Structures are given as C-alpha cells and as structure tokens.
Amino acid sequence: QLGKYSLEKFTIKDNYRINSDAPIGINLCYERSATAVVKFEPIGQDVLFIKQLQGVRRSQYDSKQKCQIKISSRGLSGLDWRRLLIDQVAEVARECNYTTLIVQSGHHNRWINVLYENQTVHLPLELALQKYDAVAERLGFTQREDRNWYRQV
C-alpha cells in the first residue's frame, strides 16, 4: 500500500478493458481503480520478459450524451509509474530466482501493426519507442542486437 496507490491483482470498481499482451500482470491502482498495468511472462528458466507497460483508460457512461466515454487515468501525474511497475516486476524476478529482465522494444510491439477502422495505427512506432525503448534506456537497460532491452536483476 502506497498512500492512495496500491498494487492489486484485480480492481473492484470502474469499467475498463485491457488487452493482455502477456499472461502475468500487475495493476497499479489509485483509489481502487486501475491506472496502469505491466504485463510479462517467463522466458526459459531465468528471464522475465515485459511485453506491455501502459496507462489504463476507463469507460464511464455519460448521461447527458447517453453514451460511453473514455476517461484518462487519475493519479499518475507526478508519479514515475513506469519505473514503479518495472521495479515490481524486478522484485518478482528476484523472489522467483530469475536473473534477467527484458523490456520489449517498441519495434516488436504488436500494436504498431494494428489499424483502427479509420486506417490509423493503434500505436505509432514513434510513440512505442518513446513508451518502451526510451523508458528502458532511462532505467538502465541495455539494448541488444534483437532490439529488446536487457538488465540483470
């Protein structure tokens, strides 16, 4: 428990949908609502691979407009939530005797190739590189030939 923040396995309130890019995840919650998520999976005996790191947008019914509207996450402003979530995965890695943590490069993010109905890209490559590669580099990961980012835990 971190004040109004908590790391939860599930969330009690709000309506949101998170497409999962990996089988294991940690939600960062603010006042019991998911605000961000990290998804990862084990690769072999000693590696945890982070494939998803994103803020969560929730849906809320707008009675005036009589439709669902998307609302950005509350409580993330001023918090280095990406570092917090990656540090939590590193803690899981240490507890489970994994030695290496990988952050997937934006180049390999499956959402850079997904198009909306209006033919716009779901996650432009430049934004994926900012959200994954730049964060990994800032947090001390080293990029290897496969373009993914590696760090010992």
PDB file of C-alpha atoms in Angstrom:
ATOM      1  CA  GLN A   1       0.000   0.000   0.000  1.00  0.00           C
ATOM      2  CA  LEU A   2       1.457   3.371  -1.052  1.00  0.00           C
ATOM      3  CA  GLY A   3      -0.973   6.007   0.258  1.00  0.00           C
ATOM      4  CA  LYS A   4      -3.835   6.144  -2.224  1.00  0.00           C
ATOM      5  CA  TYR A   5      -1.865   3.838  -4.530  1.00  0.00           C
ATOM      6  CA  SER A   6      -1.827   0.076  -4.318  1.00  0.00           C
ATOM      7  CA  LEU A   7      -0.561  -2.820  -6.367  1.00  0.00           C
ATOM      8  CA  GLU A   8      -3.507  -5.115  -6.983  1.00  0.00           C
ATOM      9  CA  LYS A   9      -4.208  -8.423  -8.666  1.00  0.00           C
ATOM     10  CA  PHE A  10      -7.647  -7.121  -9.629  1.00  0.00           C
ATOM     11  CA  THR A  11      -9.736  -3.981  -9.452  1.00  0.00           C
ATOM     12  CA  ILE A  12     -13.104  -3.604  -7.765  1.00  0.00           C
ATOM     13  CA  LYS A  13     -14.602  -0.570  -9.479  1.00  0.00           C
ATOM     14  CA  ASP A  14     -14.759   1.073 -12.906  1.00  0.00           C
ATOM     15  CA  ASN A  15     -15.280  -0.282 -16.358  1.00  0.00           C
ATOM     16  CA  TYR A  16     -12.140  -0.777 -18.392  1.00  0.00           C
ATOM     17  CA  ARG A  17     -10.769  -3.247 -20.865  1.00  0.00           C
ATOM     18  CA  ILE A  18      -7.120  -4.154 -21.069  1.00  0.00           C
ATOM     19  CA  ASN A  19      -5.933  -6.249 -23.986  1.00  0.00           C
ATOM     20  CA  SER A  20      -3.350  -8.524 -22.470  1.00  0.00           C
ATOM     21  CA  ASP A  21      -0.053  -8.993 -24.295  1.00  0.00           C
ATOM     22  CA  ALA A  22       1.304 -11.472 -21.725  1.00  0.00           C
ATOM     23  CA  PRO A  23      -0.157 -13.943 -19.219  1.00  0.00           C
ATOM     24  CA  ILE A  24       1.059 -12.312 -15.965  1.00  0.00           C
ATOM     25  CA  GLY A  25       0.323  -8.764 -14.901  1.00  0.00           C
ATOM     26  CA  ILE A  26       0.412  -6.218 -12.133  1.00  0.00           C
ATOM     27  CA  ASN A  27      -2.101  -3.365 -11.938  1.00  0.00           C
ATOM     28  CA  LEU A  28      -1.252  -0.057 -10.336  1.00  0.00           C
ATOM     29  CA  CYS A  29      -4.437   1.242  -8.738  1.00  0.00           C
ATOM     30  CA  TYR A  30      -5.438   4.670  -7.477  1.00  0.00           C
ATOM     31  CA  GLU A  31      -8.336   4.667  -5.028  1.00  0.00           C
ATOM     32  CA  ARG A  32      -9.173   1.078  -6.077  1.00  0.00           C
ATOM     33  CA  SER A  33      -9.273   1.907  -9.827  1.00  0.00           C
ATOM     34  CA  ALA A  34      -6.671   0.557 -12.250  1.00  0.00           C
ATOM     35  CA  THR A  35      -4.493   3.345 -13.604  1.00  0.00           C
ATOM     36  CA  ALA A  36      -1.603   1.452 -15.205  1.00  0.00           C
ATOM     37  CA  VAL A  37      -0.554  -2.105 -15.956  1.00  0.00           C
ATOM     38  CA  VAL A  38       2.583  -4.077 -16.675  1.00  0.00           C
ATOM     39  CA  LYS A  39       2.276  -7.492 -18.349  1.00  0.00           C
ATOM     40  CA  PHE A  40       5.093 -10.007 -18.535  1.00  0.00           C
ATOM     41  CA  GLU A  41       5.942 -13.666 -18.987  1.00  0.00           C
ATOM     42  CA  PRO A  42       8.779 -16.043 -18.160  1.00  0.00           C
ATOM     43  CA  ILE A  43      11.104 -16.979 -20.991  1.00  0.00           C
ATOM     44  CA  GLY A  44      13.061 -20.088 -20.121  1.00  0.00           C
ATOM     45  CA  GLN A  45      14.432 -20.687 -16.633  1.00  0.00           C
ATOM     46  CA  ASP A  46      15.893 -17.294 -15.785  1.00  0.00           C
ATOM     47  CA  VAL A  47      14.264 -14.474 -17.804  1.00  0.00           C
ATOM     48  CA  LEU A  48      11.121 -12.385 -17.295  1.00  0.00           C
ATOM     49  CA  PHE A  49      10.008 -10.566 -20.443  1.00  0.00           C
ATOM     50  CA  ILE A  50       7.965  -7.349 -20.130  1.00  0.00           C
ATOM     51  CA  LYS A  51       5.678  -7.020 -23.158  1.00  0.00           C
ATOM     52  CA  GLN A  52       3.215  -4.361 -22.015  1.00  0.00           C
ATOM     53  CA  LEU A  53       3.516  -1.160 -19.985  1.00  0.00           C
ATOM     54  CA  GLN A  54       0.609   1.229 -20.279  1.00  0.00           C
ATOM     55  CA  GLY A  55      -1.762   3.593 -18.586  1.00  0.00           C
ATOM     56  CA  VAL A  56      -5.368   2.420 -18.386  1.00  0.00           C
ATOM     57  CA  ARG A  57      -8.264   4.397 -19.799  1.00  0.00           C
ATOM     58  CA  ARG A  58     -11.632   3.548 -18.338  1.00  0.00           C
ATOM     59  CA  SER A  59     -15.118   3.906 -19.731  1.00  0.00           C
ATOM     60  CA  GLN A  60     -17.877   5.780 -17.988  1.00  0.00           C
ATOM     61  CA  TYR A  61     -21.467   6.337 -19.018  1.00  0.00           C
ATOM     62  CA  ASP A  62     -22.222   9.992 -19.785  1.00  0.00           C
ATOM     63  CA  SER A  63     -25.920  10.511 -19.056  1.00  0.00           C
ATOM     64  CA  LYS A  64     -26.003  13.847 -20.929  1.00  0.00           C
ATOM     65  CA  GLN A  65     -24.565  12.375 -24.131  1.00  0.00           C
ATOM     66  CA  LYS A  66     -26.172   8.969 -23.467  1.00  0.00           C
ATOM     67  CA  CYS A  67     -23.031   7.041 -24.387  1.00  0.00           C
ATOM     68  CA  GLN A  68     -19.843   5.570 -23.003  1.00  0.00           C
ATOM     69  CA  ILE A  69     -16.891   7.976 -22.885  1.00  0.00           C
ATOM     70  CA  LYS A  70     -13.208   7.249 -22.309  1.00  0.00           C
ATOM     71  CA  ILE A  71     -11.573   8.824 -19.267  1.00  0.00           C
ATOM     72  CA  SER A  72      -7.823   9.054 -18.745  1.00  0.00           C
ATOM     73  CA  SER A  73      -6.267   7.542 -15.654  1.00  0.00           C
ATOM     74  CA  ARG A  74      -6.281   9.580 -12.457  1.00  0.00           C
ATOM     75  CA  GLY A  75      -3.394   9.680 -10.052  1.00  0.00           C
ATOM     76  CA  LEU A  76      -0.496   9.149 -12.466  1.00  0.00           C
ATOM     77  CA  SER A  77       0.572  12.776 -12.710  1.00  0.00           C
ATOM     78  CA  GLY A  78       3.882  13.350 -10.940  1.00  0.00           C
ATOM     79  CA  LEU A  79       4.430   9.628 -10.341  1.00  0.00           C
ATOM     80  CA  ASP A  80       7.117   7.697 -12.223  1.00  0.00           C
ATOM     81  CA  TRP A  81       4.671   4.828 -12.632  1.00  0.00           C
ATOM     82  CA  ARG A  82       6.647   3.098 -15.374  1.00  0.00           C
ATOM     83  CA  ARG A  83       9.669   2.842 -13.062  1.00  0.00           C
ATOM     84  CA  LEU A  84       7.429   1.669 -10.214  1.00  0.00           C
ATOM     85  CA  LEU A  85       5.861  -1.125 -12.272  1.00  0.00           C
ATOM     86  CA  ILE A  86       9.153  -2.261 -13.791  1.00  0.00           C
ATOM     87  CA  ASP A  87      10.678  -2.292 -10.288  1.00  0.00           C
ATOM     88  CA  GLN A  88       7.797  -4.517  -9.154  1.00  0.00           C
ATOM     89  CA  VAL A  89       8.488  -6.988 -11.962  1.00  0.00           C
ATOM     90  CA  ALA A  90      12.188  -6.921 -10.975  1.00  0.00           C
ATOM     91  CA  GLU A  91      11.128  -7.768  -7.418  1.00  0.00           C
ATOM     92  CA  VAL A  92       9.048 -10.697  -8.692  1.00  0.00           C
ATOM     93  CA  ALA A  93      12.080 -11.801 -10.724  1.00  0.00           C
ATOM     94  CA  ARG A  94      14.340 -11.723  -7.658  1.00  0.00           C
ATOM     95  CA  GLU A  95      11.787 -13.559  -5.490  1.00  0.00           C
ATOM     96  CA  CYS A  96      11.412 -16.294  -8.127  1.00  0.00           C
ATOM     97  CA  ASN A  97      15.154 -16.590  -8.875  1.00  0.00           C
ATOM     98  CA  TYR A  98      15.084 -15.073 -12.358  1.00  0.00           C
ATOM     99  CA  THR A  99      18.310 -13.311 -13.288  1.00  0.00           C
ATOM    100  CA  THR A 100      17.368 -11.196 -16.302  1.00  0.00           C
ATOM    101  CA  LEU A 101      14.600  -8.748 -17.092  1.00  0.00           C
ATOM    102  CA  ILE A 102      13.774  -7.823 -20.707  1.00  0.00           C
ATOM    103  CA  VAL A 103      11.652  -4.892 -21.897  1.00  0.00           C
ATOM    104  CA  GLN A 104      10.274  -5.484 -25.374  1.00  0.00           C
ATOM    105  CA  SER A 105      11.294  -2.858 -27.906  1.00  0.00           C
ATOM    106  CA  GLY A 106       8.595  -0.748 -29.492  1.00  0.00           C
ATOM    107  CA  HIS A 107       9.806  -2.229 -32.772  1.00  0.00           C
ATOM    108  CA  HIS A 108       8.344  -5.589 -31.677  1.00  0.00           C
ATOM    109  CA  ASN A 109       5.117  -4.286 -30.115  1.00  0.00           C
ATOM    110  CA  ARG A 110       2.207  -5.979 -31.871  1.00  0.00           C
ATOM    111  CA  TRP A 111       0.052  -2.827 -31.642  1.00  0.00           C
ATOM    112  CA  ILE A 112       2.248  -0.890 -34.095  1.00  0.00           C
ATOM    113  CA  ASN A 113       0.711  -3.027 -36.860  1.00  0.00           C
ATOM    114  CA  VAL A 114      -2.933  -2.873 -35.736  1.00  0.00           C
ATOM    115  CA  LEU A 115      -5.190  -0.476 -37.609  1.00  0.00           C
ATOM    116  CA  TYR A 116      -8.397   1.124 -36.411  1.00  0.00           C
ATOM    117  CA  GLU A 117     -11.419   1.128 -38.725  1.00  0.00           C
ATOM    118  CA  ASN A 118     -10.393   4.579 -39.996  1.00  0.00           C
ATOM    119  CA  GLN A 119      -6.989   3.084 -41.009  1.00  0.00           C
ATOM    120  CA  THR A 120      -4.981   4.935 -38.336  1.00  0.00           C
ATOM    121  CA  VAL A 121      -2.371   2.915 -36.451  1.00  0.00           C
ATOM    122  CA  HIS A 122      -3.308   1.888 -32.925  1.00  0.00           C
ATOM    123  CA  LEU A 123       0.204   2.639 -31.620  1.00  0.00           C
ATOM    124  CA  PRO A 124       2.515   4.598 -33.938  1.00  0.00           C
ATOM    125  CA  LEU A 125       6.101   3.305 -33.912  1.00  0.00           C
ATOM    126  CA  GLU A 126       7.486   6.654 -32.694  1.00  0.00           C
ATOM    127  CA  LEU A 127       5.160   6.535 -29.679  1.00  0.00           C
ATOM    128  CA  ALA A 128       6.006   2.878 -28.991  1.00  0.00           C
ATOM    129  CA  LEU A 129       9.715   3.750 -28.988  1.00  0.00           C
ATOM    130  CA  GLN A 130       9.052   6.598 -26.564  1.00  0.00           C
ATOM    131  CA  LYS A 131       6.932   4.440 -24.223  1.00  0.00           C
ATOM    132  CA  TYR A 132       9.159   1.354 -24.214  1.00  0.00           C
ATOM    133  CA  ASP A 133      12.666   1.960 -25.565  1.00  0.00           C
ATOM    134  CA  ALA A 134      13.236   5.399 -24.046  1.00  0.00           C
ATOM    135  CA  VAL A 135      11.905   4.215 -20.676  1.00  0.00           C
ATOM    136  CA  ALA A 136      14.073   1.082 -20.702  1.00  0.00           C
ATOM    137  CA  GLU A 137      17.154   3.105 -21.584  1.00  0.00           C
ATOM    138  CA  ARG A 138      16.395   5.651 -18.831  1.00  0.00           C
ATOM    139  CA  LEU A 139      16.060   2.809 -16.309  1.00  0.00           C
ATOM    140  CA  GLY A 140      19.456   1.324 -17.104  1.00  0.00           C
ATOM    141  CA  PHE A 141      18.553  -1.431 -19.553  1.00  0.00           C
ATOM    142  CA  THR A 142      20.939  -2.194 -22.426  1.00  0.00           C
ATOM    143  CA  GLN A 143      19.698  -2.748 -25.956  1.00  0.00           C
ATOM    144  CA  ARG A 144      20.948  -5.871 -27.719  1.00  0.00           C
ATOM    145  CA  GLU A 145      21.004  -6.919 -31.380  1.00  0.00           C
ATOM    146  CA  ASP A 146      17.398  -8.131 -31.236  1.00  0.00           C
ATOM    147  CA  ARG A 147      16.437  -4.510 -30.326  1.00  0.00           C
ATOM    148  CA  ASN A 148      14.978  -5.569 -26.938  1.00  0.00           C
ATOM    149  CA  TRP A 149      16.291  -4.094 -23.674  1.00  0.00           C
ATOM    150  CA  TYR A 150      18.067  -6.236 -21.042  1.00  0.00           C
ATOM    151  CA  ARG A 151      19.022  -5.750 -17.388  1.00  0.00           C
ATOM    152  CA  GLN A 152      20.276  -8.127 -14.711  1.00  0.00           C
ATOM    153  CA  VAL A 153      18.181  -8.193 -11.525  1.00  0.00           C
TER     154      VAL A 153
END
